PDB file of N, CA and C in Angstrom:
ATOM      1  N   THR A1449       0.747  -0.884  -0.003  1.00 91.00           N
ATOM      2  CA  THR A1449       0.380   0.061   0.197  1.00 91.00           C
ATOM      3  C   THR A1449       0.877   1.380   0.127  1.00 91.00           C
ATOM      4  N   VAL A1450       0.397   2.916  -0.319  1.00 94.00           N
ATOM      5  CA  VAL A1450       0.991   3.164  -0.538  1.00 94.00           C
ATOM      6  C   VAL A1450       1.547   4.286   1.060  1.00 94.00           C
ATOM      7  N   GLU A1451       0.644   3.754   1.930  1.00 95.00           N
ATOM      8  CA  GLU A1451       0.926   3.670   3.370  1.00 95.00           C
ATOM      9  C   GLU A1451       3.014   3.086   3.923  1.00 95.00           C
ATOM     10  N   LEU A1452       3.159   2.276   3.134  1.00 95.00           N
ATOM     11  CA  LEU A1452       3.681   1.045   3.429  1.00 95.00           C
ATOM     12  C   LEU A1452       5.118   1.679   2.701  1.00 95.00           C
ATOM     13  N   VAL A1453       4.558   2.402   1.994  1.00 96.00           N
ATOM     14  CA  VAL A1453       5.202   3.039   0.995  1.00 96.00           C
ATOM     15  C   VAL A1453       6.157   4.657   1.756  1.00 96.00           C
ATOM     16  N   VAL A1454       5.636   4.865   1.673  1.00 96.00           N
ATOM     17  CA  VAL A1454       5.717   5.616   2.688  1.00 96.00           C
ATOM     18  C   VAL A1454       6.625   5.639   4.046  1.00 96.00           C
ATOM     19  N   GLN A1455       6.543   4.546   4.898  1.00 96.00           N
ATOM     20  CA  GLN A1455       6.618   3.955   6.106  1.00 96.00           C
ATOM     21  C   GLN A1455       8.028   3.840   5.370  1.00 96.00           C
ATOM     22  N   ASN A1456       8.249   3.094   4.725  1.00 97.00           N
ATOM     23  CA  ASN A1456       9.785   2.704   4.266  1.00 97.00           C
ATOM     24  C   ASN A1456      10.369   3.207   3.996  1.00 97.00           C
ATOM     25  N   LEU A1457      10.262   4.520   2.773  1.00 96.00           N
ATOM     26  CA  LEU A1457      10.604   5.854   2.229  1.00 96.00           C
ATOM     27  C   LEU A1457      11.189   6.948   3.258  1.00 96.00           C
ATOM     28  N   ASN A1458      10.441   6.762   4.758  1.00 96.00           N
ATOM     29  CA  ASN A1458      10.790   7.535   6.126  1.00 96.00           C
ATOM     30  C   ASN A1458      11.731   6.794   7.005  1.00 96.00           C
ATOM     31  N   ARG A1459      11.568   5.810   6.838  1.00 97.00           N
ATOM     32  CA  ARG A1459      13.028   4.879   7.391  1.00 97.00           C
ATOM     33  C   ARG A1459      14.147   4.731   6.761  1.00 97.00           C
ATOM     34  N   ASN A1460      13.949   4.526   5.747  1.00 97.00           N
ATOM     35  CA  ASN A1460      15.373   5.182   4.761  1.00 97.00           C
ATOM     36  C   ASN A1460      16.110   6.045   4.809  1.00 97.00           C
ATOM     37  N   VAL A1461      15.136   7.760   5.120  1.00 97.00           N
ATOM     38  CA  VAL A1461      15.775   8.743   5.231  1.00 97.00           C
ATOM     39  C   VAL A1461      16.033   8.608   6.527  1.00 97.00           C
ATOM     40  N   GLN A1462      15.903   8.541   7.583  1.00 96.00           N
ATOM     41  CA  GLN A1462      16.829   8.581   9.041  1.00 96.00           C
ATOM     42  C   GLN A1462      17.615   7.581   9.253  1.00 96.00           C
ATOM     43  N   ARG A1463      17.276   6.235   8.521  1.00 97.00           N
ATOM     44  CA  ARG A1463      18.651   5.829   8.534  1.00 97.00           C
ATOM     45  C   ARG A1463      19.850   6.637   7.677  1.00 97.00           C
ATOM     46  N   ALA A1464      19.646   7.018   6.821  1.00 96.00           N
ATOM     47  CA  ALA A1464      20.355   8.283   5.419  1.00 96.00           C
ATOM     48  C   ALA A1464      21.399   9.277   6.568  1.00 96.00           C
ATOM     49  N   LYS A1465      20.429   9.994   7.357  1.00 95.00           N
ATOM     50  CA  LYS A1465      20.251  10.590   8.369  1.00 95.00           C
ATOM     51  C   LYS A1465      21.725  10.221   9.453  1.00 95.00           C
ATOM     52  N   ASP A1466      21.314   9.040   9.495  1.00 95.00           N
ATOM     53  CA  ASP A1466      21.886   8.731  11.069  1.00 95.00           C
ATOM     54  C   ASP A1466      23.589   7.950  10.422  1.00 95.00           C
ATOM     55  N   ALA A1467      23.605   7.543   9.659  1.00 95.00           N
ATOM     56  CA  ALA A1467      24.245   7.327   9.087  1.00 95.00           C
ATOM     57  C   ALA A1467      25.753   8.221   8.245  1.00 95.00           C
ATOM     58  N   ILE A1468      25.159   9.476   7.783  1.00 91.00           N
ATOM     59  CA  ILE A1468      26.007  11.094   7.344  1.00 91.00           C
ATOM     60  C   ILE A1468      26.337  11.191   8.385  1.00 91.00           C
ATOM     61  N   THR A1469      25.309  11.694  10.232  1.00 90.00           N
ATOM     62  CA  THR A1469      26.237  12.385  11.222  1.00 90.00           C
ATOM     63  C   THR A1469      27.075  11.241  12.226  1.00 90.00           C
ATOM     64  N   ALA A1470      27.253   9.470  11.759  1.00 91.00           N
ATOM     65  CA  ALA A1470      27.845   9.073  12.741  1.00 91.00           C
ATOM     66  C   ALA A1470      28.843   8.954  12.009  1.00 91.00           C
ATOM     67  N   LEU A1471      28.757   9.354   9.843  1.00 89.00           N
ATOM     68  CA  LEU A1471      30.384   9.298   9.618  1.00 89.00           C
ATOM     69  C   LEU A1471      31.196  10.701   9.528  1.00 89.00           C
ATOM     70  N   ILE A1472      30.213  11.807   9.816  1.00 85.00           N
ATOM     71  CA  ILE A1472      31.054  13.329   9.768  1.00 85.00           C
ATOM     72  C   ILE A1472      32.463  13.197  10.707  1.00 85.00           C
ATOM     73  N   PRO A1473      32.187  12.682  12.164  1.00 84.00           N
ATOM     74  CA  PRO A1473      33.279  12.755  12.456  1.00 84.00           C
ATOM     75  C   PRO A1473      34.692  11.839  11.650  1.00 84.00           C
ATOM     76  N   ALA A1474      34.446  11.473  11.617  1.00 84.00           N
ATOM     77  CA  ALA A1474      35.038  10.246  11.018  1.00 84.00           C
ATOM     78  C   ALA A1474      36.043  10.794   9.802  1.00 84.00           C
ATOM     79  N   ILE A1475      35.860  11.818   8.704  1.00 81.00           N
ATOM     80  CA  ILE A1475      36.269  12.768   8.105  1.00 81.00           C
ATOM     81  C   ILE A1475      37.340  13.440   8.273  1.00 81.00           C
ATOM     82  N   ALA A1476      38.901  13.640   7.783  1.00 71.00           N
ATOM     83  CA  ALA A1476      40.036  14.449   8.592  1.00 71.00           C
ATOM     84  C   ALA A1476      39.583  15.646   8.533  1.00 71.00           C
ATOM     85  N   ASP A1477      40.405  16.482   8.842  1.00 75.00           N
ATOM     86  CA  ASP A1477      39.827  17.461   9.063  1.00 75.00           C
ATOM     87  C   ASP A1477      40.599  18.102   7.819  1.00 75.00           C
ATOM     88  N   THR A1478      41.449  17.661   7.319  1.00 76.00           N
ATOM     89  CA  THR A1478      42.580  17.896   5.732  1.00 76.00           C
ATOM     90  C   THR A1478      42.899  17.161   5.462  1.00 76.00           C
ATOM     91  N   ARG A1479      42.804  17.566   4.186  1.00 75.00           N
ATOM     92  CA  ARG A1479      43.692  16.379   2.890  1.00 75.00           C
ATOM     93  C   ARG A1479      45.360  16.981   2.821  1.00 75.00           C
ATOM     94  N   ASP A1480      45.637  15.875   2.139  1.00 80.00           N
ATOM     95  CA  ASP A1480      46.769  16.731   1.417  1.00 80.00           C
ATOM     96  C   ASP A1480      46.896  16.193   0.235  1.00 80.00           C
ATOM     97  N   CYS A1481      45.715  15.140   0.097  1.00 81.00           N
ATOM     98  CA  CYS A1481      45.583  14.603  -1.225  1.00 81.00           C
ATOM     99  C   CYS A1481      45.760  14.886  -2.697  1.00 81.00           C
ATOM    100  N   SER A1482      45.597  15.065  -3.779  1.00 81.00           N
ATOM    101  CA  SER A1482      44.860  16.073  -4.673  1.00 81.00           C
ATOM    102  C   SER A1482      44.113  16.104  -5.084  1.00 81.00           C
ATOM    103  N   CYS A1483      42.261  15.452  -4.873  1.00 82.00           N
ATOM    104  CA  CYS A1483      41.844  15.162  -5.049  1.00 82.00           C
ATOM    105  C   CYS A1483      40.946  16.828  -4.260  1.00 82.00           C
ATOM    106  N   ALA A1484      41.977  17.278  -3.168  1.00 79.00           N
ATOM    107  CA  ALA A1484      41.136  18.348  -1.658  1.00 79.00           C
ATOM    108  C   ALA A1484      40.950  19.445  -2.560  1.00 79.00           C
ATOM    109  N   HIS A1485      41.760  20.158  -3.797  1.00 81.00           N
ATOM    110  CA  HIS A1485      41.842  21.061  -4.660  1.00 81.00           C
ATOM    111  C   HIS A1485      41.166  20.650  -5.852  1.00 81.00           C
ATOM    112  N   ALA A1486      40.416  19.544  -6.232  1.00 84.00           N
ATOM    113  CA  ALA A1486      40.169  19.691  -7.582  1.00 84.00           C
ATOM    114  C   ALA A1486      39.604  20.297  -7.961  1.00 84.00           C
ATOM    115  N   LEU A1487      38.544  21.232  -7.862  1.00 85.00           N
ATOM    116  CA  LEU A1487      37.600  22.029  -8.228  1.00 85.00           C
ATOM    117  C   LEU A1487      38.238  23.361  -8.442  1.00 85.00           C
ATOM    118  N   GLN A1488      39.428  23.624  -7.653  1.00 82.00           N
ATOM    119  CA  GLN A1488      40.095  24.979  -8.002  1.00 82.00           C
ATOM    120  C   GLN A1488      40.025  25.194  -9.196  1.00 82.00           C
ATOM    121  N   SER A1489      40.836  25.339  -9.811  1.00 84.00           N
ATOM    122  CA  SER A1489      40.181  25.062 -11.501  1.00 84.00           C
ATOM    123  C   SER A1489      39.684  25.255 -12.556  1.00 84.00           C
ATOM    124  N   ALA A1490      38.326  24.347 -12.198  1.00 87.00           N
ATOM    125  CA  ALA A1490      37.560  23.857 -13.082  1.00 87.00           C
ATOM    126  C   ALA A1490      36.631  24.549 -12.680  1.00 87.00           C
ATOM    127  N   ILE A1491      35.980  25.610 -11.728  1.00 87.00           N
ATOM    128  CA  ILE A1491      35.330  27.017 -12.251  1.00 87.00           C
ATOM    129  C   ILE A1491      35.563  28.458 -13.508  1.00 87.00           C
ATOM    130  N   MET A1492      34.846  28.178 -14.589  1.00 88.00           N
ATOM    131  CA  MET A1492      35.680  29.026 -14.883  1.00 88.00           C
ATOM    132  C   MET A1492      34.968  30.627 -14.720  1.00 88.00           C
ATOM    133  N   THR A1493      33.624  30.390 -14.879  1.00 88.00           N
ATOM    134  CA  THR A1493      33.062  31.968 -14.373  1.00 88.00           C
ATOM    135  C   THR A1493      33.909  33.150 -13.326  1.00 88.00           C
ATOM    136  N   ALA A1494      34.133  34.382 -13.590  1.00 86.00           N
ATOM    137  CA  ALA A1494      34.728  34.771 -12.509  1.00 86.00           C
ATOM    138  C   ALA A1494      33.814  34.798 -10.974  1.00 86.00           C
ATOM    139  N   PRO A1495      34.029  35.325 -10.063  1.00 83.00           N
ATOM    140  CA  PRO A1495      33.101  35.004  -9.001  1.00 83.00           C
ATOM    141  C   PRO A1495      31.901  35.994  -9.199  1.00 83.00           C
ATOM    142  N   GLU A1496      32.869  37.125  -9.748  1.00 86.00           N
ATOM    143  CA  GLU A1496      31.910  38.573  -9.529  1.00 86.00           C
ATOM    144  C   GLU A1496      30.818  38.547 -10.599  1.00 86.00           C
ATOM    145  N   PHE A1497      31.086  37.309 -11.548  1.00 90.00           N
ATOM    146  CA  PHE A1497      29.658  36.977 -12.468  1.00 90.00           C
ATOM    147  C   PHE A1497      28.754  35.910 -12.353  1.00 90.00           C
ATOM    148  N   VAL A1498      28.911  34.765 -10.890  1.00 88.00           N
ATOM    149  CA  VAL A1498      28.207  34.239 -10.504  1.00 88.00           C
ATOM    150  C   VAL A1498      27.057  34.656  -9.361  1.00 88.00           C
ATOM    151  N   PRO A1499      26.453  34.805  -9.982  1.00 91.00           N
ATOM    152  CA  PRO A1499      25.136  35.791  -9.119  1.00 91.00           C
ATOM    153  C   PRO A1499      24.813  34.779  -7.651  1.00 91.00           C
ATOM    154  N   GLU A1500      24.676  35.832  -6.803  1.00 90.00           N
ATOM    155  CA  GLU A1500      24.191  35.557  -5.563  1.00 90.00           C
ATOM    156  C   GLU A1500      23.514  34.962  -4.894  1.00 90.00           C
ATOM    157  N   GLU A1501      22.795  34.057  -5.699  1.00 92.00           N
ATOM    158  CA  GLU A1501      20.664  32.888  -4.943  1.00 92.00           C
ATOM    159  C   GLU A1501      22.168  31.683  -5.839  1.00 92.00           C
ATOM    160  N   VAL A1502      22.654  31.961  -6.390  1.00 90.00           N
ATOM    161  CA  VAL A1502      23.612  30.337  -7.223  1.00 90.00           C
ATOM    162  C   VAL A1502      25.123  30.786  -6.030  1.00 90.00           C
ATOM    163  N   LYS A1503      25.573  31.061  -5.872  1.00 89.00           N
ATOM    164  CA  LYS A1503      26.532  31.220  -5.197  1.00 89.00           C
ATOM    165  C   LYS A1503      26.052  30.670  -3.570  1.00 89.00           C
ATOM    166  N   ARG A1504      25.003  31.145  -3.309  1.00 89.00           N
ATOM    167  CA  ARG A1504      23.846  30.385  -1.525  1.00 89.00           C
ATOM    168  C   ARG A1504      23.925  29.083  -1.778  1.00 89.00           C
ATOM    169  N   LYS A1505      23.150  29.048  -2.760  1.00 90.00           N
ATOM    170  CA  LYS A1505      23.148  27.488  -3.107  1.00 90.00           C
ATOM    171  C   LYS A1505      23.740  26.142  -3.578  1.00 90.00           C
ATOM    172  N   LEU A1506      25.021  27.173  -3.981  1.00 89.00           N
ATOM    173  CA  LEU A1506      26.131  26.236  -4.429  1.00 89.00           C
ATOM    174  C   LEU A1506      27.157  26.171  -2.986  1.00 89.00           C
ATOM    175  N   GLU A1507      27.666  27.094  -1.896  1.00 88.00           N
ATOM    176  CA  GLU A1507      28.257  27.839  -0.868  1.00 88.00           C
ATOM    177  C   GLU A1507      28.846  26.437  -0.244  1.00 88.00           C
ATOM    178  N   PRO A1508      27.555  25.210   0.695  1.00 85.00           N
ATOM    179  CA  PRO A1508      28.612  24.222   0.344  1.00 85.00           C
ATOM    180  C   PRO A1508      29.590  23.386  -0.047  1.00 85.00           C
ATOM    181  N   LEU A1509      30.092  23.310  -1.196  1.00 85.00           N
ATOM    182  CA  LEU A1509      30.663  22.433  -1.806  1.00 85.00           C
ATOM    183  C   LEU A1509      31.449  23.768  -2.710  1.00 85.00           C
ATOM    184  N   LEU A1510      31.123  24.773  -2.549  1.00 87.00           N
ATOM    185  CA  LEU A1510      31.634  25.912  -4.380  1.00 87.00           C
ATOM    186  C   LEU A1510      32.891  27.078  -3.312  1.00 87.00           C
ATOM    187  N   GLY A1511      31.814  27.464  -1.600  1.00 83.00           N
ATOM    188  CA  GLY A1511      31.737  27.969  -1.706  1.00 83.00           C
ATOM    189  C   GLY A1511      33.219  28.903  -1.808  1.00 83.00           C
ATOM    190  N   ARG A1512      34.142  28.268  -0.743  1.00 82.00           N
ATOM    191  CA  ARG A1512      35.940  28.683  -0.642  1.00 82.00           C
ATOM    192  C   ARG A1512      36.125  29.301  -2.288  1.00 82.00           C
ATOM    193  N   TYR A1513      35.534  28.784  -3.667  1.00 84.00           N
ATOM    194  CA  TYR A1513      35.924  28.902  -4.656  1.00 84.00           C
ATOM    195  C   TYR A1513      35.155  30.005  -5.436  1.00 84.00           C
ATOM    196  N   LEU A1514      34.327  30.499  -4.730  1.00 81.00           N
ATOM    197  CA  LEU A1514      33.130  31.952  -5.774  1.00 81.00           C
ATOM    198  C   LEU A1514      32.755  32.674  -4.975  1.00 81.00           C
ATOM    199  N   ASP A1515      33.804  32.727  -3.673  1.00 70.00           N
ATOM    200  CA  ASP A1515      33.632  33.439  -2.129  1.00 70.00           C
ATOM    201  C   ASP A1515      34.441  34.920  -3.449  1.00 70.00           C
ATOM    202  N   ARG A1516      35.627  34.029  -3.230  1.00 51.00           N
ATOM    203  CA  ARG A1516      37.701  34.667  -3.406  1.00 51.00           C
ATOM    204  C   ARG A1516      37.764  34.011  -4.397  1.00 51.00           C
ATOM    205  N   ARG A1517      39.509  34.477  -4.527  1.00 44.00           N
ATOM    206  CA  ARG A1517      40.418  33.070  -5.339  1.00 44.00           C
ATOM    207  C   ARG A1517      40.643  32.448  -4.394  1.00 44.00           C
ATOM    208  N   PRO A1518      40.225  31.516  -4.759  1.00 42.00           N
ATOM    209  CA  PRO A1518      41.239  29.793  -4.766  1.00 42.00           C
ATOM    210  C   PRO A1518      42.042  29.446  -3.868  1.00 42.00           C
ATOM    211  N   THR A1519      42.336  29.477  -2.789  1.00 45.00           N
ATOM    212  CA  THR A1519      43.645  28.678  -1.978  1.00 45.00           C
ATOM    213  C   THR A1519      43.712  27.713  -1.863  1.00 45.00           C
ATOM    214  N   THR A1520      45.057  27.745  -1.106  1.00 46.00           N
ATOM    215  CA  THR A1520      45.903  25.698  -0.783  1.00 46.00           C
ATOM    216  C   THR A1520      45.288  26.023  -0.039  1.00 46.00           C
ATOM    217  N   ASP A1521      43.994  26.120   1.250  1.00 46.00           N
ATOM    218  CA  ASP A1521      43.818  25.825   2.567  1.00 46.00           C
ATOM    219  C   ASP A1521      42.948  24.978   2.198  1.00 46.00           C
ATOM    220  N   ASP A1522      43.806  23.735   2.656  1.00 40.00           N
ATOM    221  CA  ASP A1522      42.958  22.074   2.587  1.00 40.00           C
ATOM    222  C   ASP A1522      41.376  22.172   3.356  1.00 40.00           C
ATOM    223  N   ARG A1523      41.026  22.964   3.810  1.00 48.00           N
ATOM    224  CA  ARG A1523      40.024  22.699   5.376  1.00 48.00           C
ATOM    225  C   ARG A1523      39.044  22.556   4.074  1.00 48.00           C
ATOM    226  N   ARG A1524      37.806  21.589   4.322  1.00 48.00           N
ATOM    227  CA  ARG A1524      37.136  21.805   4.442  1.00 48.00           C
ATOM    228  C   ARG A1524      35.894  22.417   4.720  1.00 48.00           C
ATOM    229  N   PRO A1525      35.343  22.905   3.676  1.00 50.00           N
ATOM    230  CA  PRO A1525      34.610  24.156   4.001  1.00 50.00           C
ATOM    231  C   PRO A1525      33.065  24.175   4.827  1.00 50.00           C
ATOM    232  N   THR A1526      32.602  24.614   5.538  1.00 49.00           N
ATOM    233  CA  THR A1526      31.381  24.296   6.019  1.00 49.00           C
ATOM    234  C   THR A1526      30.509  26.125   6.513  1.00 49.00           C
ATOM    235  N   LEU A1527      29.078  25.205   6.257  1.00 50.00           N
ATOM    236  CA  LEU A1527      28.519  26.160   6.145  1.00 50.00           C
ATOM    237  C   LEU A1527      28.506  27.551   7.099  1.00 50.00           C
ATOM    238  N   THR A1528      29.224  27.100   8.679  1.00 50.00           N
ATOM    239  CA  THR A1528      29.709  28.355   9.502  1.00 50.00           C
ATOM    240  C   THR A1528      30.852  29.418   9.236  1.00 50.00           C
ATOM    241  N   ASP A1529      31.339  29.074   8.081  1.00 50.00           N
ATOM    242  CA  ASP A1529      33.289  29.663   7.843  1.00 50.00           C
ATOM    243  C   ASP A1529      32.733  30.899   7.116  1.00 50.00           C
ATOM    244  N   ASP A1530      33.271  32.044   8.239  1.00 49.00           N
ATOM    245  CA  ASP A1530      32.842  33.110   7.865  1.00 49.00           C
ATOM    246  C   ASP A1530      33.923  33.920   6.370  1.00 49.00           C
ATOM    247  N   LYS A1531      33.203  34.431   4.955  1.00 46.00           N
ATOM    248  CA  LYS A1531      34.364  33.944   3.712  1.00 46.00           C
ATOM    249  C   LYS A1531      33.466  35.406   3.484  1.00 46.00           C
ATOM    250  N   ARG A1532      33.052  36.298   3.865  1.00 42.00           N
ATOM    251  CA  ARG A1532      32.202  37.292   3.433  1.00 42.00           C
ATOM    252  C   ARG A1532      33.534  38.600   4.127  1.00 42.00           C
TER     253      ARG A1532
END
């Protein structure tokens, strides 16, 4: 039934949230691999030409590259980083 499908979907959503919550602390704060900077030269548009709405939406993934010129800082960007 539809109710069972929705219950299963909700249960899987909670399992995914629990897995992410458990795994995040295990991720290293710094990385020395080349993948840490893979996006550094991938964005062709100059940051000043990226609309603010797009910057806001992409901030968790691309914030350190859209708000200023890329650096070799290999910390993972977070939503609480002050980049302005």
